[in-house]
Amino acid sequence: MKAFTALTVTELRLLSRDPASLFFTMAFPLMLLVLKRGESAPVPGYLAMIAAIGGMGALPGIVAAYRERKVLKRLATTPVSPLLLLGAQLVAQVTAALAGSTLLVAAAIVIFGAKAPANVPALAVALVLCSVMVCALGFVIAAIMRNTRGAGLIGMLVMFPMIFLAGAAVPRKALPDSLRQIGDFLPLTPGVDALTSAWAGTAAFFPMLILSGIIVAGTALATALFRWE
Amino acid sequence: MEAIEVTDLRKSYGDTNAVDGVTFTVHAGQTFGIVGHNGAGKTTTVECLLGLKRPDGGTLRVLGRDPARERRALAQRIGAQLQESALPDRIKVVEALRLFASFYHRPADWRQVMERWSLSPLARRAYGDLSGGQKQRLMLALALVGDPEVVVLDELTTGLDPVARRETWRLVGDLKRSGTTVVLVSHYFDETEALCDKVAVFARGRVKAMGTPDEIIARTGTASLEEAYFALEGTTR
Ligand SMILES: Nc1ncnc2c1ncn2[C@@H]1O[C@H](COP(=O)(O)OP(=O)(O)O)[C@@H](O)[C@H]1O
Ligand SMILES: [Mg+2]
């Protein structure tokens, strides 16, 4: 437990020192909010976007670098399992998503006078599920791709279209029919649905169930495919 | 007491016999050198010792235990610096030391380790901003922060400039005097000769010669370990 706490604190520190991570989880969503003149309807989508940028935009490259630079192998020579580092990375990404989301929601309320989310516990649960889900996908990408650059690139290439087509960056209503249908099959879509419902007051059971299913399937796949060196 | 006993170790990758029947013992407190050219099977051997790789054959005992079966328990008592392993660029020296200390039941005091290996002035420096020699000094300190009985150092000085290399020799000399058992892997014959009590000369997955550097040199009628190696391999420079 002592080791896991120390690893998690370290992972959070490293994330907070990465200017790109900091910008995309903290500043960029705020900029979008300002561009929308504080309109609160797209905010739940932005929360899903914050999670996706961390779990799929950043995590695959970080984890692949830990393998490529033999950090995982070095840990395997200590009493601590390298799996603990991956767990710490997951906790750090979820924490960062919660922090970025809290900042965004607070800004919407305090600066733009938005109404507070109607069901905060459901919103928090939906956000955690959404964040863990994108991290699970990020681990699958890190498992499949051999090197750091490839993993980082594929993470971005999957993440960007997904945040648009799943309705995280722009509402799906605004998309042409054909593109909107693709969104039905994307794993981030139930994340956006769960967050949007919670914001409006309902704990949407079905999207959360789908998110949980993707987490289980993604973790199983990543575990099966992951190479430690 | 024997700290390490390796008998007829074998490990192959596909049809490459990386380690092809290696036998040696290391007494507690000894500095044991494994020297040989790239691809000789040095790293594979020490990765088997560390329990990172499962041997195809032979027996291994490190501090009386089998590393393949009891890696976790042994890891409390062994420190390692792996060939080409690195840390995240943005981690600071002091953070890395504190982090690695948290992995062990009874670690050394990381502040003392930092002081002893002259890392205190670099405490707030990020890993990515360290010079090659400073990085290796940190990796050596991290190998020692668990207060190990056995330390494995794989290519500690590779890629360092001559000054940093000599500085690193001095550190290994200090370590040796403290009574720790050291396995020093290197492809430099001069440093193996200078630092080790006992040496195994590796070539193509086998031990070509073993003994003190002086014994090997005398046996081959040469003037240095490097010349001894070429004499053993039947080539002249
Ligand atoms: N993971 C691996 N897969 C395939 N071949 C390997 C692997 N690791 C090492 N080898 C091969 O095994 C031989 C010994 O390698 P190694 O133990 O790294 O030698 P050294 O450390 O003495 O340079 C080399 O021929 C190397 O190419
Ligand atoms: Mg090697």
Short mmCIF file of C-alpha atoms and ligand atoms in Angstrom, two decimals:
data_model
loop_
_atom_site.label_atom_id
_atom_site.label_comp_id
_atom_site.label_asym_id
_atom_site.label_seq_id
_atom_site.Cartn_x
_atom_site.Cartn_y
_atom_site.Cartn_z
CA MET A 1 0.00 0.00 0.00
CA LYS A 2 2.87 2.34 0.87
CA ALA A 3 4.46 1.58 -2.50
CA PHE A 4 1.19 2.02 -4.38
CA THR A 5 0.55 5.39 -2.75
CA ALA A 6 4.09 6.52 -3.55
CA LEU A 7 3.73 5.37 -7.16
CA THR A 8 0.39 7.14 -7.54
CA VAL A 9 1.73 10.39 -6.11
CA THR A 10 4.68 10.16 -8.50
CA GLU A 11 2.42 9.51 -11.50
CA LEU A 12 0.27 12.52 -10.57
CA ARG A 13 3.36 14.70 -10.23
CA LEU A 14 4.62 13.59 -13.62
CA LEU A 15 1.25 14.31 -15.24
CA SER A 16 1.14 17.74 -13.63
CA ARG A 17 4.60 18.47 -15.08
CA ASP A 18 3.56 17.56 -18.60
CA PRO A 19 2.48 20.80 -20.30
CA ALA A 20 0.42 19.01 -22.96
CA SER A 21 -1.54 16.99 -20.36
CA LEU A 22 -2.09 20.05 -18.25
CA PHE A 23 -3.29 22.10 -21.20
CA PHE A 24 -5.71 19.52 -22.55
CA THR A 25 -7.23 18.49 -19.23
CA MET A 26 -7.42 21.96 -17.66
CA ALA A 27 -7.08 24.92 -20.03
CA PHE A 28 -8.53 23.60 -23.30
CA PRO A 29 -12.00 22.67 -21.93
CA LEU A 30 -12.16 26.11 -20.28
CA MET A 31 -11.38 27.72 -23.62
CA LEU A 32 -14.22 25.77 -25.24
CA LEU A 33 -16.55 26.93 -22.49
CA VAL A 34 -15.57 30.55 -23.10
CA LEU A 35 -16.09 30.11 -26.86
CA LYS A 36 -19.57 28.79 -26.12
CA ARG A 37 -20.15 31.86 -23.91
CA GLY A 38 -20.66 29.68 -20.86
CA GLU A 39 -23.52 27.66 -22.28
CA SER A 40 -23.84 24.61 -19.99
CA ALA A 41 -25.45 22.07 -22.37
CA PRO A 42 -22.14 20.89 -23.89
CA VAL A 43 -20.35 20.64 -20.50
CA PRO A 44 -21.12 16.92 -19.83
CA GLY A 45 -19.64 16.13 -23.25
CA TYR A 46 -16.53 18.12 -22.38
CA LEU A 47 -16.14 16.00 -19.25
CA ALA A 48 -16.08 12.87 -21.41
CA MET A 49 -13.57 14.63 -23.65
CA ILE A 50 -11.29 15.44 -20.71
CA ALA A 51 -11.34 11.76 -19.70
CA ALA A 52 -10.68 10.58 -23.27
CA ILE A 53 -7.75 12.93 -23.79
CA GLY A 54 -6.07 11.53 -20.68
CA GLY A 55 -6.91 7.86 -21.09
CA MET A 56 -6.41 7.57 -24.84
CA GLY A 57 -4.43 10.65 -25.85
CA ALA A 58 -1.80 10.42 -23.11
CA LEU A 59 -1.86 7.02 -21.40
CA PRO A 60 -0.82 4.75 -24.33
CA GLY A 61 2.36 6.74 -24.98
CA ILE A 62 3.22 6.91 -21.27
CA VAL A 63 2.76 3.18 -20.75
CA ALA A 64 4.60 2.24 -23.94
CA ALA A 65 7.49 4.47 -22.82
CA TYR A 66 7.60 2.64 -19.49
CA ARG A 67 8.06 -0.58 -21.43
CA GLU A 68 10.50 0.83 -23.99
CA ARG A 69 12.69 2.52 -21.36
CA LYS A 70 12.63 -0.66 -19.28
CA VAL A 71 10.96 1.02 -16.34
CA LEU A 72 8.60 -1.96 -16.05
CA LYS A 73 11.51 -4.38 -16.18
CA ARG A 74 13.43 -2.38 -13.60
CA LEU A 75 10.40 -2.52 -11.28
CA ALA A 76 10.27 -6.28 -11.74
CA THR A 77 13.67 -6.46 -9.99
CA THR A 78 12.18 -4.78 -6.90
CA PRO A 79 9.67 -6.35 -4.48
CA VAL A 80 6.99 -4.32 -6.25
CA SER A 81 5.11 -5.72 -9.25
CA PRO A 82 5.20 -3.60 -12.43
CA LEU A 83 1.44 -4.07 -12.50
CA LEU A 84 1.31 -1.63 -9.58
CA LEU A 85 2.77 1.11 -11.78
CA LEU A 86 0.02 0.55 -14.35
CA GLY A 87 -2.53 0.73 -11.54
CA ALA A 88 -0.98 3.96 -10.31
CA GLN A 89 -1.13 5.41 -13.83
CA LEU A 90 -4.84 4.51 -13.97
CA VAL A 91 -5.58 6.16 -10.62
CA ALA A 92 -3.58 9.23 -11.64
CA GLN A 93 -5.49 9.56 -14.94
CA VAL A 94 -8.86 9.22 -13.20
CA THR A 95 -7.80 11.77 -10.57
CA ALA A 96 -6.63 14.18 -13.27
CA ALA A 97 -9.95 13.78 -15.12
CA LEU A 98 -11.85 14.48 -11.89
CA ALA A 99 -9.71 17.55 -11.20
CA GLY A 100 -10.08 18.96 -14.73
CA SER A 101 -13.81 18.28 -14.64
CA THR A 102 -14.26 19.93 -11.25
CA LEU A 103 -12.46 23.00 -12.52
CA LEU A 104 -14.61 23.17 -15.64
CA VAL A 105 -17.90 22.70 -13.78
CA ALA A 106 -16.90 25.24 -11.14
CA ALA A 107 -16.01 27.77 -13.84
CA ALA A 108 -19.33 27.19 -15.60
CA ILE A 109 -21.22 27.80 -12.37
CA VAL A 110 -19.15 30.59 -10.82
CA ILE A 111 -18.16 32.59 -13.90
CA PHE A 112 -21.08 31.93 -16.24
CA GLY A 113 -23.85 31.34 -13.71
CA ALA A 114 -24.74 27.89 -15.03
CA LYS A 115 -27.11 25.77 -12.96
CA ALA A 116 -25.28 23.21 -10.83
CA PRO A 117 -25.49 19.60 -12.08
CA ALA A 118 -28.72 18.05 -10.79
CA ASN A 119 -27.28 14.72 -9.63
CA VAL A 120 -23.69 15.16 -8.48
CA PRO A 121 -23.12 11.61 -7.16
CA ALA A 122 -24.39 10.11 -10.44
CA LEU A 123 -22.22 12.58 -12.36
CA ALA A 124 -19.16 11.54 -10.35
CA VAL A 125 -19.86 7.84 -10.86
CA ALA A 126 -20.43 8.37 -14.58
CA LEU A 127 -17.19 10.33 -14.86
CA VAL A 128 -15.15 7.71 -13.00
CA LEU A 129 -16.63 4.91 -15.15
CA CYS A 130 -16.02 6.91 -18.31
CA SER A 131 -12.44 7.65 -17.29
CA VAL A 132 -11.64 4.05 -16.33
CA MET A 133 -13.22 2.89 -19.60
CA VAL A 134 -11.02 5.13 -21.79
CA CYS A 135 -7.97 4.08 -19.74
CA ALA A 136 -8.83 0.43 -20.40
CA LEU A 137 -8.90 1.24 -24.14
CA GLY A 138 -5.60 3.11 -23.69
CA PHE A 139 -4.04 0.00 -22.13
CA VAL A 140 -5.25 -2.07 -25.09
CA ILE A 141 -3.49 0.35 -27.47
CA ALA A 142 -0.33 0.25 -25.32
CA ALA A 143 -0.51 -3.55 -25.39
CA ILE A 144 -0.85 -3.77 -29.17
CA MET A 145 1.68 -1.11 -30.18
CA ARG A 146 5.35 -1.92 -29.69
CA ASN A 147 6.93 1.49 -29.42
CA THR A 148 6.22 4.76 -27.68
CA ARG A 149 5.65 6.87 -30.79
CA GLY A 150 3.32 4.32 -32.36
CA ALA A 151 1.27 3.97 -29.19
CA GLY A 152 1.01 7.74 -28.72
CA LEU A 153 0.05 8.27 -32.35
CA ILE A 154 -2.60 5.54 -32.47
CA GLY A 155 -4.03 6.81 -29.19
CA MET A 156 -4.48 10.26 -30.74
CA LEU A 157 -5.80 8.86 -34.02
CA VAL A 158 -8.47 6.86 -32.24
CA MET A 159 -9.26 9.54 -29.65
CA PHE A 160 -9.83 12.52 -31.96
CA PRO A 161 -12.53 11.13 -34.25
CA MET A 162 -14.13 9.47 -31.24
CA ILE A 163 -14.61 12.67 -29.24
CA PHE A 164 -16.34 14.22 -32.25
CA LEU A 165 -18.46 11.24 -33.31
CA ALA A 166 -19.46 10.29 -29.75
CA GLY A 167 -20.81 13.78 -29.11
CA ALA A 168 -18.17 14.80 -26.58
CA ALA A 169 -16.73 17.79 -28.45
CA VAL A 170 -19.85 18.72 -30.45
CA PRO A 171 -23.43 17.53 -29.87
CA ARG A 172 -24.36 14.52 -32.00
CA LYS A 173 -27.47 16.40 -33.14
CA ALA A 174 -25.15 18.63 -35.13
CA LEU A 175 -23.70 15.69 -37.08
CA PRO A 176 -25.00 14.40 -40.42
CA ASP A 177 -27.05 11.19 -40.13
CA SER A 178 -24.37 8.80 -41.39
CA LEU A 179 -21.78 10.09 -38.93
CA ARG A 180 -24.29 10.06 -36.12
CA GLN A 181 -24.89 6.36 -36.72
CA ILE A 182 -21.18 5.60 -36.33
CA GLY A 183 -21.43 7.21 -32.91
CA ASP A 184 -23.91 4.54 -31.82
CA PHE A 185 -21.11 2.00 -31.86
CA LEU A 186 -18.37 4.03 -30.17
CA PRO A 187 -17.42 3.23 -26.57
CA LEU A 188 -17.32 6.91 -25.59
CA THR A 189 -20.99 7.43 -26.56
CA PRO A 190 -22.43 5.70 -23.46
CA GLY A 191 -19.97 7.84 -21.45
CA VAL A 192 -21.42 11.03 -22.91
CA ASP A 193 -24.97 9.67 -22.40
CA ALA A 194 -24.34 8.77 -18.75
CA LEU A 195 -22.77 12.17 -18.02
CA THR A 196 -25.52 14.09 -19.83
CA SER A 197 -28.28 12.21 -17.97
CA ALA A 198 -26.58 12.71 -14.61
CA TRP A 199 -26.18 16.42 -15.31
CA ALA A 200 -29.93 16.59 -15.97
CA GLY A 201 -30.69 14.59 -12.82
CA THR A 202 -31.01 10.89 -13.75
CA ALA A 203 -28.59 8.11 -12.97
CA ALA A 204 -28.78 6.35 -16.34
CA PHE A 205 -28.33 2.67 -15.61
CA PHE A 206 -27.97 1.28 -19.12
CA PRO A 207 -25.06 3.47 -20.35
CA MET A 208 -23.25 2.81 -17.07
CA LEU A 209 -23.72 -0.92 -17.55
CA ILE A 210 -22.25 -0.67 -21.06
CA LEU A 211 -19.30 1.32 -19.71
CA SER A 212 -18.70 -1.38 -17.09
CA GLY A 213 -18.86 -4.06 -19.78
CA ILE A 214 -16.28 -2.24 -21.91
CA ILE A 215 -14.03 -1.88 -18.85
CA VAL A 216 -14.15 -5.63 -18.22
CA ALA A 217 -13.63 -6.54 -21.88
CA GLY A 218 -10.86 -3.94 -22.40
CA THR A 219 -9.00 -5.01 -19.27
CA ALA A 220 -9.22 -8.67 -20.28
CA LEU A 221 -7.95 -7.89 -23.78
CA ALA A 222 -5.12 -5.68 -22.52
CA THR A 223 -4.11 -8.35 -19.99
CA ALA A 224 -4.05 -11.01 -22.70
CA LEU A 225 -2.06 -8.90 -25.17
CA PHE A 226 0.24 -6.90 -22.92
CA ARG A 227 3.98 -7.50 -23.26
CA TRP A 228 6.15 -6.49 -20.36
CA GLU A 229 9.25 -6.02 -22.51
CA MET B 1 29.11 -18.86 2.18
CA GLU B 2 28.18 -18.80 -1.49
CA ALA B 3 26.00 -15.85 -2.45
CA ILE B 4 25.38 -17.16 -5.95
CA GLU B 5 25.67 -20.66 -7.39
CA VAL B 6 25.03 -21.25 -11.07
CA THR B 7 25.29 -24.76 -12.48
CA ASP B 8 25.07 -25.57 -16.18
CA LEU B 9 22.73 -22.65 -16.93
CA ARG B 10 21.11 -22.77 -20.36
CA LYS B 11 18.82 -20.34 -22.13
CA SER B 12 18.01 -20.07 -25.81
CA TYR B 13 15.88 -17.78 -27.94
CA GLY B 14 14.63 -19.76 -30.92
CA ASP B 15 17.79 -21.36 -32.27
CA THR B 16 20.18 -18.88 -30.60
CA ASN B 17 21.85 -20.51 -27.61
CA ALA B 18 22.29 -17.28 -25.65
CA VAL B 19 23.62 -19.11 -22.58
CA ASP B 20 25.02 -22.54 -23.30
CA GLY B 21 26.03 -24.32 -20.11
CA VAL B 22 27.43 -21.72 -17.73
CA THR B 23 28.72 -22.65 -14.25
CA PHE B 24 30.16 -20.32 -11.61
CA THR B 25 29.95 -19.42 -7.94
CA VAL B 26 30.26 -16.07 -6.21
CA HIS B 27 31.25 -15.92 -2.53
CA ALA B 28 29.52 -13.47 -0.24
CA GLY B 29 31.39 -10.17 -0.29
CA GLN B 30 33.14 -10.89 -3.57
CA THR B 31 33.11 -8.59 -6.60
CA PHE B 32 32.50 -10.93 -9.50
CA GLY B 33 33.02 -9.77 -13.07
CA ILE B 34 31.25 -11.11 -16.13
CA VAL B 35 33.12 -9.85 -19.15
CA GLY B 36 32.81 -10.52 -22.86
CA HIS B 37 31.78 -8.98 -26.13
CA ASN B 38 28.24 -8.00 -27.09
CA GLY B 39 26.01 -11.00 -27.54
CA ALA B 40 28.14 -13.25 -25.30
CA GLY B 41 25.17 -14.01 -23.04
CA LYS B 42 26.07 -11.78 -20.09
CA THR B 43 22.73 -9.96 -19.79
CA THR B 44 20.75 -13.16 -20.26
CA THR B 45 22.74 -14.75 -17.43
CA VAL B 46 22.13 -11.94 -14.95
CA GLU B 47 18.47 -11.65 -15.96
CA CYS B 48 18.12 -15.31 -15.01
CA LEU B 49 19.82 -14.52 -11.68
CA LEU B 50 17.30 -11.74 -11.09
CA GLY B 51 14.36 -13.99 -11.90
CA LEU B 52 13.43 -11.88 -14.94
CA LYS B 53 14.04 -14.79 -17.30
CA ARG B 54 13.29 -18.45 -16.76
CA PRO B 55 16.26 -20.69 -17.60
CA ASP B 56 15.77 -23.59 -20.03
CA GLY B 57 18.14 -25.72 -18.00
CA GLY B 58 20.57 -25.85 -15.12
CA THR B 59 20.19 -24.77 -11.52
CA LEU B 60 20.44 -21.32 -9.96
CA ARG B 61 20.76 -20.40 -6.31
CA VAL B 62 20.92 -16.80 -5.17
CA LEU B 63 21.26 -16.40 -1.38
CA GLY B 64 20.16 -20.03 -1.22
CA ARG B 65 16.95 -19.49 -3.18
CA ASP B 66 15.70 -20.16 -6.69
CA PRO B 67 15.16 -16.79 -8.40
CA ALA B 68 12.59 -18.14 -10.87
CA ARG B 69 10.38 -19.32 -7.98
CA GLU B 70 11.11 -16.77 -5.28
CA ARG B 71 11.71 -13.56 -7.17
CA ARG B 72 9.68 -11.38 -4.81
CA ALA B 73 11.37 -12.60 -1.64
CA LEU B 74 14.80 -12.29 -3.23
CA ALA B 75 14.05 -8.82 -4.56
CA GLN B 76 14.08 -7.55 -0.96
CA ARG B 77 17.75 -8.55 -0.78
CA ILE B 78 19.05 -7.87 -4.29
CA GLY B 79 19.62 -4.55 -6.01
CA ALA B 80 19.90 -4.22 -9.76
CA GLN B 81 20.93 -1.76 -12.40
CA LEU B 82 19.74 -3.07 -15.75
CA GLN B 83 21.39 -2.50 -19.10
CA GLU B 84 19.73 0.49 -20.82
CA SER B 85 16.98 0.99 -18.27
CA ALA B 86 15.86 4.58 -17.73
CA LEU B 87 13.43 6.64 -15.67
CA PRO B 88 10.74 9.08 -16.80
CA ASP B 89 12.45 12.34 -17.83
CA ARG B 90 10.49 14.54 -15.45
CA ILE B 91 11.07 12.62 -12.22
CA LYS B 92 13.45 14.35 -9.84
CA VAL B 93 16.43 12.65 -8.23
CA VAL B 94 15.05 12.96 -4.70
CA GLU B 95 11.64 11.66 -5.81
CA ALA B 96 13.14 8.61 -7.47
CA LEU B 97 15.15 7.73 -4.35
CA ARG B 98 12.17 8.18 -2.04
CA LEU B 99 9.93 6.20 -4.39
CA PHE B 100 12.29 3.24 -4.66
CA ALA B 101 12.86 3.24 -0.89
CA SER B 102 9.08 2.79 -0.44
CA PHE B 103 9.29 -0.58 -2.25
CA TYR B 104 11.28 -2.34 0.49
CA HIS B 105 10.52 -3.63 3.99
CA ARG B 106 13.83 -2.43 5.40
CA PRO B 107 15.33 0.11 3.02
CA ALA B 108 18.50 2.07 3.59
CA ASP B 109 17.93 5.69 4.60
CA TRP B 110 17.50 7.26 1.16
CA ARG B 111 18.92 10.56 2.42
CA GLN B 112 22.15 8.82 3.35
CA VAL B 113 22.26 7.01 0.02
CA MET B 114 21.76 10.34 -1.75
CA GLU B 115 24.56 11.90 0.29
CA ARG B 116 26.92 8.97 -0.06
CA TRP B 117 26.72 8.88 -3.85
CA SER B 118 27.06 12.68 -4.10
CA LEU B 119 23.55 13.14 -5.43
CA SER B 120 22.46 15.75 -2.87
CA PRO B 121 23.42 18.73 -5.07
CA LEU B 122 21.28 17.16 -7.82
CA ALA B 123 18.31 16.34 -5.58
CA ARG B 124 15.89 18.68 -7.39
CA ARG B 125 17.26 17.97 -10.87
CA ALA B 126 14.97 16.08 -13.28
CA TYR B 127 16.28 12.74 -14.59
CA GLY B 128 16.11 14.01 -18.18
CA ASP B 129 18.44 16.90 -17.33
CA LEU B 130 21.19 14.71 -15.83
CA SER B 131 24.40 13.90 -17.70
CA GLY B 132 25.11 10.28 -18.61
CA GLY B 133 27.40 9.84 -15.63
CA GLN B 134 24.91 11.41 -13.24
CA LYS B 135 22.14 9.15 -14.57
CA GLN B 136 24.26 6.07 -13.91
CA ARG B 137 25.15 7.37 -10.46
CA LEU B 138 21.42 7.64 -9.73
CA MET B 139 20.73 4.17 -11.14
CA LEU B 140 23.50 2.82 -8.90
CA ALA B 141 22.00 4.60 -5.89
CA LEU B 142 18.56 3.17 -6.73
CA ALA B 143 20.10 -0.31 -6.85
CA LEU B 144 21.37 0.28 -3.29
CA VAL B 145 18.42 2.03 -1.69
CA GLY B 146 16.86 -1.30 -0.64
CA ASP B 147 20.03 -2.02 1.37
CA PRO B 148 20.77 -5.19 -0.64
CA GLU B 149 23.17 -8.04 0.11
CA VAL B 150 23.81 -8.65 -3.58
CA VAL B 151 24.04 -5.98 -6.27
CA VAL B 152 23.92 -6.69 -9.99
CA LEU B 153 25.29 -3.99 -12.29
CA ASP B 154 24.86 -4.56 -16.04
CA GLU B 155 26.97 -2.27 -18.24
CA LEU B 156 27.14 0.46 -15.63
CA THR B 157 29.78 2.44 -17.52
CA THR B 158 28.73 1.86 -21.14
CA GLY B 159 28.31 5.13 -23.00
CA LEU B 160 30.08 7.21 -20.35
CA ASP B 161 32.99 9.48 -21.15
CA PRO B 162 36.40 8.46 -19.71
CA VAL B 163 36.14 10.83 -16.75
CA ALA B 164 32.67 9.63 -15.76
CA ARG B 165 33.84 6.05 -16.22
CA ARG B 166 36.74 6.50 -13.80
CA GLU B 167 34.41 8.24 -11.35
CA THR B 168 32.04 5.26 -11.56
CA TRP B 169 34.95 2.89 -10.91
CA ARG B 170 35.62 4.77 -7.70
CA LEU B 171 31.98 4.31 -6.64
CA VAL B 172 32.11 0.58 -7.33
CA GLY B 173 35.35 0.45 -5.33
CA ASP B 174 33.52 2.05 -2.38
CA LEU B 175 30.70 -0.43 -2.73
CA LYS B 176 33.14 -3.32 -2.74
CA ARG B 177 34.82 -2.13 0.44
CA SER B 178 31.43 -2.00 2.19
CA GLY B 179 31.23 -5.80 1.92
CA THR B 180 28.36 -6.04 -0.54
CA THR B 181 28.45 -8.90 -3.04
CA VAL B 182 28.70 -7.33 -6.49
CA VAL B 183 28.13 -8.87 -9.92
CA LEU B 184 29.64 -6.47 -12.42
CA VAL B 185 28.79 -7.08 -16.07
CA SER B 186 30.89 -5.26 -18.61
CA HIS B 187 32.32 -5.46 -22.09
CA TYR B 188 35.34 -3.42 -20.93
CA PHE B 189 38.23 -5.67 -19.97
CA ASP B 190 40.14 -2.88 -18.23
CA GLU B 191 37.44 -2.12 -15.68
CA THR B 192 36.77 -5.78 -14.98
CA GLU B 193 40.48 -6.27 -14.40
CA ALA B 194 40.69 -3.23 -12.13
CA LEU B 195 37.60 -3.87 -10.02
CA CYS B 196 36.91 -7.59 -9.77
CA ASP B 197 38.16 -10.26 -7.34
CA LYS B 198 37.05 -13.00 -9.69
CA VAL B 199 36.16 -12.93 -13.35
CA ALA B 200 34.28 -15.14 -15.78
CA VAL B 201 35.23 -14.46 -19.38
CA PHE B 202 32.19 -15.12 -21.57
CA ALA B 203 32.12 -15.92 -25.28
CA ARG B 204 29.19 -17.26 -27.27
CA GLY B 205 27.20 -18.27 -24.22
CA ARG B 206 30.03 -20.14 -22.51
CA VAL B 207 32.63 -19.40 -19.87
CA LYS B 208 36.01 -19.34 -21.62
CA ALA B 209 38.09 -18.75 -18.49
CA MET B 210 37.51 -18.13 -14.81
CA GLY B 211 39.63 -17.00 -11.89
CA THR B 212 41.22 -13.87 -10.55
CA PRO B 213 42.28 -11.47 -13.29
CA ASP B 214 45.95 -12.24 -12.42
CA GLU B 215 45.40 -15.98 -12.72
CA ILE B 216 43.79 -15.66 -16.13
CA ILE B 217 46.52 -13.33 -17.34
CA ALA B 218 49.28 -15.63 -16.01
CA ARG B 219 47.64 -18.74 -17.48
CA THR B 220 47.59 -17.21 -20.94
CA GLY B 221 51.04 -15.64 -20.65
CA THR B 222 49.71 -12.23 -21.56
CA ALA B 223 49.91 -8.77 -20.03
CA SER B 224 46.24 -7.85 -19.58
CA LEU B 225 42.80 -9.39 -19.37
CA GLU B 226 41.97 -8.06 -22.80
CA GLU B 227 45.01 -9.74 -24.34
CA ALA B 228 44.13 -12.88 -22.42
CA TYR B 229 40.70 -12.81 -24.03
CA PHE B 230 42.13 -12.63 -27.53
CA ALA B 231 44.66 -15.35 -26.71
CA LEU B 232 41.81 -17.58 -25.50
CA GLU B 233 39.77 -16.83 -28.59
CA GLY B 234 42.77 -17.64 -30.76
CA THR B 235 42.86 -14.29 -32.50
CA THR B 236 45.47 -11.59 -32.45
CA ARG B 237 44.71 -7.95 -32.59
N1 LIG C 1 14.84 -11.29 -26.07
C1 LIG C 1 15.68 -11.85 -26.97
N2 LIG C 1 15.17 -12.46 -28.07
C2 LIG C 1 15.99 -13.06 -28.97
N3 LIG C 1 17.33 -13.10 -28.86
C3 LIG C 1 17.89 -12.51 -27.80
C4 LIG C 1 17.09 -11.85 -26.79
N4 LIG C 1 17.90 -11.37 -25.84
C5 LIG C 1 19.16 -11.69 -26.23
N5 LIG C 1 19.14 -12.37 -27.39
C6 LIG C 1 20.32 -12.93 -28.08
O1 LIG C 1 21.02 -13.74 -27.17
C7 LIG C 1 22.42 -13.55 -27.27
C8 LIG C 1 22.97 -13.09 -25.94
O2 LIG C 1 22.48 -11.78 -25.64
P1 LIG C 1 22.82 -11.02 -24.30
O3 LIG C 1 22.59 -11.94 -23.15
O4 LIG C 1 22.08 -9.75 -24.31
O5 LIG C 1 24.38 -10.77 -24.45
P2 LIG C 1 25.33 -9.65 -23.82
O6 LIG C 1 24.66 -9.07 -22.64
O7 LIG C 1 26.57 -10.42 -23.47
O8 LIG C 1 25.60 -8.65 -24.89
C9 LIG C 1 22.63 -12.56 -28.40
O9 LIG C 1 22.87 -13.30 -29.58
C10 LIG C 1 21.30 -11.85 -28.49
O10 LIG C 1 21.06 -11.39 -29.78
MG MG C 2 24.28 -7.09 -22.27
#
